[in-house]
Coordinates of C-alpha atoms in Angstrom, one line a residue:
M1402 CA 3.8 -6.2 78.7
G1403 CA 0.5 -4.7 77.9
A1404 CA -2.1 -7.3 75.3
S1405 CA -0.7 -4.9 72.1
T1406 CA 2.7 -6.2 73.1
K1407 CA 4.2 -9.6 72.6
E1408 CA 7.5 -11.0 72.6
V1409 CA 9.1 -12.4 69.4
A1410 CA 12.1 -14.2 69.2
G1411 CA 13.3 -12.3 72.6
M1412 CA 12.1 -9.3 70.4
Q1413 CA 9.1 -7.0 71.5
Q1414 CA 6.7 -6.3 69.8
T1415 CA 4.2 -3.5 69.6
A1416 CA 1.7 -3.4 66.8
G1417 CA 3.2 -4.4 63.7
A1418 CA 6.9 -2.7 64.2
V1419 CA 9.7 -5.3 66.4
K1420 CA 12.2 -3.3 68.9
V1421 CA 15.8 -5.3 68.4
P1422 CA 16.9 -5.3 72.3
R1423 CA 19.7 -3.0 72.7
K1424 CA 22.9 -3.6 75.4
T1425 CA 25.0 -1.2 76.9
L1426 CA 28.7 -0.5 74.6
G1427 CA 31.5 -1.6 78.1
D1428 CA 31.6 1.9 79.4
T1429 CA 30.9 4.4 76.4
G1430 CA 27.5 4.7 78.1
M1431 CA 26.2 4.0 74.5
T1432 CA 23.7 1.6 73.3
V1433 CA 24.5 -0.8 70.2
P1434 CA 21.4 -3.7 68.7
I1435 CA 21.8 -6.5 69.4
L1436 CA 21.1 -8.1 66.4
L1437 CA 22.4 -6.4 62.9
M1438 CA 22.5 -7.0 59.8
G1439 CA 26.5 -7.2 57.6
C1440 CA 26.2 -6.1 54.4
L1441 CA 29.2 -8.4 52.2
Q1442 CA 27.2 -9.5 49.6
K1443 CA 26.6 -9.7 46.2
F1444 CA 24.1 -7.0 45.3
D1445 CA 20.9 -7.5 43.1
P1446 CA 18.1 -5.3 42.3
K1447 CA 16.1 -6.9 45.6
Y1448 CA 19.2 -6.5 47.3
D1449 CA 17.1 -2.8 48.6
R1450 CA 14.1 -4.3 48.9
R1451 CA 16.6 -6.6 52.2
L1452 CA 17.5 -3.6 53.3
H1453 CA 14.2 -1.9 54.0
R1454 CA 12.6 -5.3 55.0
A1455 CA 15.2 -5.6 57.5
F1456 CA 14.6 -2.0 58.8
G1457 CA 11.3 -2.4 58.6
L1458 CA 11.5 -6.0 61.1
G1459 CA 13.7 -3.5 63.7
V1460 CA 17.2 -4.6 62.4
D1461 CA 18.8 -0.7 62.5
Y1462 CA 21.8 -1.9 62.4
L1463 CA 24.6 -2.1 59.5
D1464 CA 27.7 -4.1 59.3
T1465 CA 30.3 -2.3 56.2
A1466 CA 33.3 -2.9 55.6
Q1467 CA 35.2 -0.8 52.0
G1468 CA 36.5 -3.7 50.6
Y1469 CA 32.7 -5.3 51.0
S1470 CA 31.4 -6.2 47.8
Q1471 CA 33.9 -5.4 45.3
G1472 CA 34.2 -1.7 47.4
Q1473 CA 30.7 -0.9 45.7
S1474 CA 29.1 -1.6 49.7
H1475 CA 29.3 1.7 50.7
K1476 CA 28.4 3.2 47.9
T1477 CA 25.1 0.7 47.8
L1478 CA 23.8 1.3 50.6
A1479 CA 23.8 5.1 51.1
P1480 CA 21.0 5.4 48.7
F1481 CA 19.2 4.0 51.3
L1482 CA 20.6 5.3 55.0
K1483 CA 18.9 8.3 53.7
Q1484 CA 15.5 7.1 52.4
V1485 CA 15.2 5.9 56.0
G1486 CA 17.2 8.6 57.6
R1487 CA 20.7 8.3 59.7
K1488 CA 19.9 8.9 62.6
N1489 CA 17.4 6.3 63.0
I1490 CA 19.9 3.1 62.1
W1491 CA 23.5 2.4 63.7
V1492 CA 26.5 2.3 60.4
T1493 CA 29.5 0.7 61.7
S1494 CA 32.9 -0.2 59.1
K1495 CA 36.5 -1.5 59.7
V1496 CA 39.8 -0.1 58.4
N1497 CA 41.8 -3.2 56.4
L1498 CA 45.1 -2.0 57.9
R1499 CA 47.2 -4.7 55.9
E1500 CA 47.5 -1.7 53.0
D1501 CA 48.8 1.5 55.0
P1502 CA 48.5 0.6 58.7
S1503 CA 49.5 4.4 59.3
V1504 CA 47.5 7.0 61.0
E1505 CA 47.2 8.6 58.1
G1506 CA 46.1 5.4 56.5
Y1507 CA 43.6 4.9 59.1
T1508 CA 42.2 8.4 58.7
S1509 CA 42.0 8.8 55.0
N1510 CA 40.1 5.6 54.7
L1511 CA 37.6 6.5 56.7
D1512 CA 37.3 9.3 55.1
T1513 CA 36.9 7.4 51.9
C1514 CA 34.1 5.8 54.0
L1515 CA 31.8 8.4 55.1
K1516 CA 32.4 9.9 51.8
D1517 CA 31.2 6.9 49.8
L1518 CA 28.5 6.6 52.7
E1519 CA 27.3 9.8 52.0
T1520 CA 27.1 10.5 56.1
D1521 CA 29.1 12.7 58.1
Y1522 CA 29.6 9.8 61.2
L1523 CA 30.0 6.0 61.4
D1524 CA 28.9 5.0 65.0
L1525 CA 32.0 2.9 65.4
F1526 CA 35.5 2.3 63.3
F1527 CA 37.0 -0.5 63.5
M1528 CA 40.5 -1.7 63.0
H1529 CA 40.5 -4.8 61.2
A1530 CA 43.4 -7.4 59.9
V1531 CA 45.8 -5.8 62.6
Q1532 CA 49.4 -7.3 62.9
F1533 CA 49.6 -5.9 67.0
E1534 CA 52.8 -6.7 66.8
T1535 CA 54.7 -5.1 64.0
Q1536 CA 51.4 -2.2 62.4
L1537 CA 50.1 -0.4 65.9
D1538 CA 51.5 2.1 65.5
P1539 CA 51.3 4.4 68.9
E1540 CA 49.9 7.4 67.5
Y1541 CA 46.5 5.3 67.8
I1542 CA 46.2 5.0 70.7
K1543 CA 46.6 9.6 71.4
M1544 CA 43.2 10.0 68.4

């Protein structure tokens, strides 16, 4: 490391900016930040400042879900994503398959997530609360 770079809690810091380490996700070739900001919380006027502070410290991965914060998490994050630039931040969300375990329910939930986040893609979209014995539609394997 050069003179302008130091180690901060396992992360490299260069000229005031922290670089969060990334790991390869399985054999996908995608690299994922190892530190994220979970977005399950009550929103208040300071929330936007917290998002910007985390991003400024190098946290560029947000994890959210349609059901977080009484269904407002995605809509609250949308302006932040526009401010920092969607391509500069990793975003994951989840679908809760308890309500509608069909492929149509999954894709409908994904469409709603994209609309509410005002983006055209997610980096990862997780299946959450799956009852594999009874809910996993064989059509998921074809997706």
